[in-house]
């Protein structure tokens, strides 16, 4: 959320907008505290259910009222999991989500890891080693909600610590991940807010050509999931975002 001050706005009105925005941010900060301390999301869940794992990581920088890794949490998970269960029959519930750390061996239990705002990601050698092993064992990772040259440079730096010899490549709509459940027709997405570039999808393959990582660059698909039931974004755009998310999960569970 951003506050916009228009040219010619009276100083008193501008002051009211700024004060109101600060108060709103403070209220959100209060709301976020119990969410980030939610013990339920760390409890072991029924292994027969699919679980959506979000990665908690340290950042070299973040602004706003919550850390970047937690943006859209937990509403994005709750809404996506509900749709996933309804359209695929995969056993899951809206509560089937967890928060994990990359240096925890427990990440091996989850077929998919989700990263929010990797543009501020600060990975340690220990995390890089465990993440590398996770991907080698067949794990899959989604990177979402980052844009612009600085975010991209930092994301590449972190991934080079994981796989120094590999390079991210731009994906086309013909890639199996975009056709494995829904037949996605175009990658020309409209982002949920202004970003510094055109939405582009990048991937990282293993030595056998299996896609291990997908990056939604100059985009924030999780934002569509979060607000899809609030009528803040057009239904068509939310539906497309769900198609991407469901395809990612199906691909992760079948490849």
Short mmCIF file of C-alpha atoms in Angstrom, two decimals:
data_model
loop_
_atom_site.label_atom_id
_atom_site.label_comp_id
_atom_site.label_asym_id
_atom_site.label_seq_id
_atom_site.Cartn_x
_atom_site.Cartn_y
_atom_site.Cartn_z
CA UNK A 1 0.00 0.00 0.00
CA UNK A 2 1.32 3.43 -0.91
CA UNK A 3 0.23 6.97 -0.04
CA UNK A 4 0.06 9.31 -3.01
CA UNK A 5 0.30 13.09 -2.58
CA UNK A 6 -0.95 14.88 -5.66
CA UNK A 7 0.55 18.13 -6.98
CA UNK A 8 -1.26 21.14 -5.60
CA UNK A 9 -2.65 19.29 -2.60
CA UNK A 10 -3.12 21.75 0.30
CA UNK A 11 -0.54 21.37 3.06
CA UNK A 12 -3.23 20.69 5.66
CA UNK A 13 -4.73 17.93 3.51
CA UNK A 14 -1.30 16.46 2.85
CA UNK A 15 -0.60 16.48 6.58
CA UNK A 16 -3.85 14.63 7.25
CA UNK A 17 -2.99 12.02 4.60
CA UNK A 18 0.49 11.46 6.05
CA UNK A 19 -0.73 11.24 9.64
CA UNK A 20 -3.50 8.90 8.60
CA UNK A 21 -1.10 6.69 6.70
CA UNK A 22 1.29 6.51 9.67
CA UNK A 23 -1.60 5.54 11.94
CA UNK A 24 -2.69 2.89 9.46
CA UNK A 25 0.83 1.49 9.27
CA UNK A 26 1.01 1.36 13.05
CA UNK A 27 -2.27 -0.52 13.23
CA UNK A 28 -1.02 -3.02 10.67
CA UNK A 29 2.17 -3.48 12.67
CA UNK A 30 0.04 -4.37 15.68
CA UNK A 31 -1.95 -6.84 13.62
CA UNK A 32 1.15 -8.45 12.15
CA UNK A 33 2.76 -9.29 15.49
CA UNK A 34 0.43 -12.19 16.39
CA UNK A 35 0.44 -13.47 12.82
CA UNK A 36 4.21 -13.77 12.68
CA UNK A 37 4.21 -15.42 16.12
CA UNK A 38 1.45 -17.84 15.14
CA UNK A 39 2.51 -21.10 16.78
CA UNK A 40 -0.09 -23.01 14.77
CA UNK A 41 1.87 -22.51 11.53
CA UNK A 42 4.88 -24.25 13.05
CA UNK A 43 3.04 -27.26 14.41
CA UNK A 44 3.39 -30.54 12.51
CA UNK A 45 0.33 -31.20 10.37
CA UNK A 46 -1.11 -34.42 9.01
CA UNK A 47 1.49 -35.76 6.53
CA UNK A 48 -1.33 -36.98 4.28
CA UNK A 49 -2.15 -33.37 3.46
CA UNK A 50 -0.23 -31.10 1.11
CA UNK A 51 1.52 -28.35 3.05
CA UNK A 52 2.56 -24.99 1.64
CA UNK A 53 5.93 -23.99 3.11
CA UNK A 54 6.97 -20.32 3.22
CA UNK A 55 10.64 -19.54 3.87
CA UNK A 56 11.56 -17.14 6.64
CA UNK A 57 14.90 -15.49 5.90
CA UNK A 58 17.01 -12.58 7.06
CA UNK A 59 17.03 -9.48 4.87
CA UNK A 60 19.70 -6.89 4.28
CA UNK A 61 16.90 -4.32 4.04
CA UNK A 62 13.15 -4.06 4.39
CA UNK A 63 10.61 -1.35 4.84
CA UNK A 64 6.96 -1.23 5.82
CA UNK A 65 5.27 -2.86 8.79
CA UNK A 66 6.38 -6.46 8.27
CA UNK A 67 9.45 -8.25 6.88
CA UNK A 68 9.49 -9.00 3.17
CA UNK A 69 9.45 -12.76 3.60
CA UNK A 70 6.04 -12.44 5.32
CA UNK A 71 4.31 -10.24 2.75
CA UNK A 72 0.79 -11.49 1.96
CA UNK A 73 1.01 -14.00 4.84
CA UNK A 74 -1.14 -15.86 5.77
CA UNK A 75 -4.07 -14.86 3.56
CA UNK A 76 -2.24 -15.76 0.35
CA UNK A 77 -1.69 -19.31 1.61
CA UNK A 78 -5.21 -19.68 2.95
CA UNK A 79 -6.89 -18.58 -0.26
CA UNK A 80 -4.59 -20.53 -2.57
CA UNK A 81 -4.96 -23.74 -0.57
CA UNK A 82 -8.74 -23.44 -0.59
CA UNK A 83 -8.81 -23.07 -4.37
CA UNK A 84 -6.23 -25.85 -4.80
CA UNK A 85 -8.39 -28.30 -2.89
CA UNK A 86 -11.55 -27.32 -4.75
CA UNK A 87 -10.20 -27.57 -8.30
CA UNK A 88 -7.70 -30.45 -8.02
CA UNK A 89 -8.97 -32.69 -5.24
CA UNK A 90 -5.56 -32.57 -3.56
CA UNK A 91 -5.96 -33.28 0.14
CA UNK A 92 -5.31 -30.01 1.92
CA UNK A 93 -7.02 -27.42 4.07
CA UNK A 94 -6.78 -23.66 4.35
CA UNK A 95 -4.64 -24.21 7.47
CA UNK A 96 -2.09 -26.47 5.75
CA UNK A 97 0.76 -23.98 5.68
CA UNK A 98 4.01 -23.74 7.60
CA UNK A 99 6.95 -21.38 8.01
CA UNK A 100 10.42 -22.86 7.63
CA UNK A 101 14.05 -21.74 7.70
CA UNK A 102 16.49 -22.76 4.99
CA UNK A 103 19.08 -24.18 7.38
CA UNK A 104 16.51 -26.52 8.94
CA UNK A 105 16.69 -30.15 7.72
CA UNK A 106 12.88 -30.22 8.02
CA UNK A 107 12.58 -28.44 4.66
CA UNK A 108 13.16 -31.86 3.07
CA UNK A 109 9.62 -32.77 4.14
CA UNK A 110 8.00 -30.27 1.76
CA UNK A 111 7.80 -30.58 -2.04
CA UNK A 112 7.61 -26.81 -2.50
CA UNK A 113 9.13 -23.73 -0.87
CA UNK A 114 7.78 -20.21 -1.38
CA UNK A 115 9.94 -17.09 -1.07
CA UNK A 116 8.47 -13.59 -0.88
CA UNK A 117 10.66 -10.56 -1.69
CA UNK A 118 13.93 -12.34 -2.54
CA UNK A 119 15.23 -8.97 -3.65
CA UNK A 120 16.15 -8.39 0.01
CA UNK A 121 17.22 -11.99 0.70
CA UNK A 122 20.43 -12.43 2.67
CA UNK A 123 21.49 -16.08 2.48
CA UNK A 124 24.16 -17.69 4.66
CA UNK A 125 26.58 -20.43 3.52
CA UNK A 126 24.78 -22.93 5.76
CA UNK A 127 21.42 -22.04 4.25
CA UNK A 128 22.83 -22.23 0.73
CA UNK A 129 24.19 -25.72 1.39
CA UNK A 130 20.92 -27.03 2.80
CA UNK A 131 18.87 -25.37 0.05
CA UNK A 132 21.16 -26.91 -2.59
CA UNK A 133 20.61 -30.35 -1.09
CA UNK A 134 16.86 -29.75 -0.98
CA UNK A 135 16.73 -28.93 -4.69
CA UNK A 136 18.99 -31.86 -5.59
CA UNK A 137 16.62 -34.21 -3.80
CA UNK A 138 13.73 -33.07 -5.98
CA UNK A 139 12.45 -30.01 -4.16
CA UNK A 140 10.98 -27.02 -5.97
CA UNK A 141 11.09 -23.31 -5.11
CA UNK A 142 8.94 -20.32 -6.07
CA UNK A 143 10.35 -16.79 -5.84
CA UNK A 144 7.78 -14.01 -5.92
CA UNK A 145 7.25 -10.32 -5.21
CA UNK A 146 10.41 -8.59 -6.40
CA UNK A 147 11.22 -6.13 -9.15
CA UNK A 148 13.86 -3.84 -10.59
CA UNK A 149 17.62 -4.15 -11.17
CA UNK A 150 18.65 -4.06 -7.51
CA UNK A 151 16.28 -6.85 -6.51
CA UNK A 152 17.36 -8.95 -9.47
CA UNK A 153 21.07 -8.50 -8.74
CA UNK A 154 20.60 -9.58 -5.14
CA UNK A 155 18.49 -12.59 -6.13
CA UNK A 156 21.15 -13.71 -8.61
CA UNK A 157 23.86 -13.26 -5.98
CA UNK A 158 22.02 -15.53 -3.58
CA UNK A 159 21.31 -18.18 -6.21
CA UNK A 160 24.98 -18.19 -7.24
CA UNK A 161 25.78 -19.17 -3.66
CA UNK A 162 23.47 -22.15 -4.13
CA UNK A 163 24.54 -23.17 -7.65
CA UNK A 164 27.61 -21.19 -8.78
CA UNK A 165 27.75 -23.00 -12.11
CA UNK A 166 24.13 -22.49 -13.18
CA UNK A 167 22.31 -19.55 -14.72
CA UNK A 168 18.68 -18.50 -14.62
CA UNK A 169 16.97 -18.52 -18.02
CA UNK A 170 13.82 -16.80 -19.20
CA UNK A 171 10.87 -19.17 -19.64
CA UNK A 172 8.28 -19.17 -22.41
CA UNK A 173 4.63 -20.10 -22.19
CA UNK A 174 5.36 -23.45 -23.85
CA UNK A 175 7.26 -24.69 -20.81
CA UNK A 176 5.54 -27.69 -19.16
CA UNK A 177 5.05 -25.81 -15.89
CA UNK A 178 2.61 -23.50 -17.64
CA UNK A 179 0.72 -26.39 -19.25
CA UNK A 180 0.73 -29.16 -16.61
CA UNK A 181 -2.79 -28.49 -15.25
CA UNK A 182 -4.17 -25.28 -16.68
CA UNK A 183 -3.13 -24.43 -20.23
CA UNK A 184 -1.88 -20.91 -19.60
CA UNK A 185 -2.12 -18.94 -22.83
CA UNK A 186 0.12 -15.96 -22.14
CA UNK A 187 2.79 -14.78 -19.72
CA UNK A 188 1.88 -11.14 -20.30
CA UNK A 189 0.49 -10.61 -16.82
CA UNK A 190 -0.70 -7.33 -15.38
CA UNK A 191 1.01 -6.91 -11.99
CA UNK A 192 -1.13 -5.90 -9.00
CA UNK A 193 0.67 -2.55 -8.69
CA UNK A 194 3.33 -0.51 -10.47
CA UNK A 195 6.63 -2.37 -10.83
CA UNK A 196 10.00 -1.47 -12.32
CA UNK A 197 9.79 -3.52 -15.50
CA UNK A 198 7.64 -6.01 -17.36
CA UNK A 199 6.62 -9.22 -15.59
CA UNK A 200 9.00 -11.98 -16.66
CA UNK A 201 9.37 -15.61 -15.61
CA UNK A 202 12.78 -17.15 -15.04
CA UNK A 203 13.75 -20.71 -14.25
CA UNK A 204 16.69 -22.79 -13.09
CA UNK A 205 17.13 -26.39 -14.29
CA UNK A 206 19.12 -29.27 -12.88
CA UNK A 207 21.59 -31.25 -14.99
CA UNK A 208 18.74 -33.40 -16.34
CA UNK A 209 16.60 -30.48 -17.44
CA UNK A 210 14.15 -30.63 -14.53
CA UNK A 211 12.96 -27.20 -13.48
CA UNK A 212 13.95 -26.63 -9.84
CA UNK A 213 13.22 -22.92 -9.41
CA UNK A 214 10.75 -20.47 -10.89
CA UNK A 215 10.99 -16.72 -10.34
CA UNK A 216 8.06 -14.35 -10.89
CA UNK A 217 10.18 -11.28 -11.59
CA UNK A 218 8.60 -7.82 -11.78
CA UNK A 219 5.45 -9.34 -10.35
CA UNK A 220 3.68 -10.26 -7.14
CA UNK A 221 1.37 -13.19 -7.76
CA UNK A 222 0.92 -13.75 -4.04
CA UNK A 223 -0.70 -10.33 -3.78
CA UNK A 224 -3.50 -11.51 -6.06
CA UNK A 225 -4.00 -14.59 -3.87
CA UNK A 226 -4.11 -12.47 -0.73
CA UNK A 227 -6.77 -10.02 -1.91
CA UNK A 228 -8.77 -12.19 -4.31
CA UNK A 229 -11.75 -12.39 -1.95
CA UNK A 230 -11.79 -8.66 -1.20
CA UNK A 231 -12.71 -7.29 -4.66
CA UNK A 232 -9.59 -5.11 -4.69
CA UNK A 233 -8.39 -6.58 -7.97
CA UNK A 234 -10.30 -7.74 -11.06
CA UNK A 235 -11.59 -11.30 -10.88
CA UNK A 236 -9.94 -12.18 -14.19
CA UNK A 237 -6.49 -11.23 -12.88
CA UNK A 238 -6.99 -13.14 -9.64
CA UNK A 239 -8.11 -16.20 -11.58
CA UNK A 240 -4.99 -16.07 -13.73
CA UNK A 241 -2.81 -15.79 -10.63
CA UNK A 242 -4.46 -18.88 -9.18
CA UNK A 243 -3.77 -20.77 -12.40
CA UNK A 244 -0.07 -20.02 -12.07
CA UNK A 245 -0.01 -21.04 -8.41
CA UNK A 246 -1.87 -24.29 -8.98
CA UNK A 247 0.34 -25.18 -11.95
CA UNK A 248 3.42 -24.56 -9.82
CA UNK A 249 2.16 -26.91 -7.12
CA UNK A 250 1.14 -29.63 -9.57
CA UNK A 251 4.51 -29.40 -11.30
CA UNK A 252 6.37 -29.57 -7.98
CA UNK A 253 4.46 -32.70 -6.96
CA UNK A 254 4.83 -34.54 -10.26
CA UNK A 255 8.38 -33.77 -11.44
#
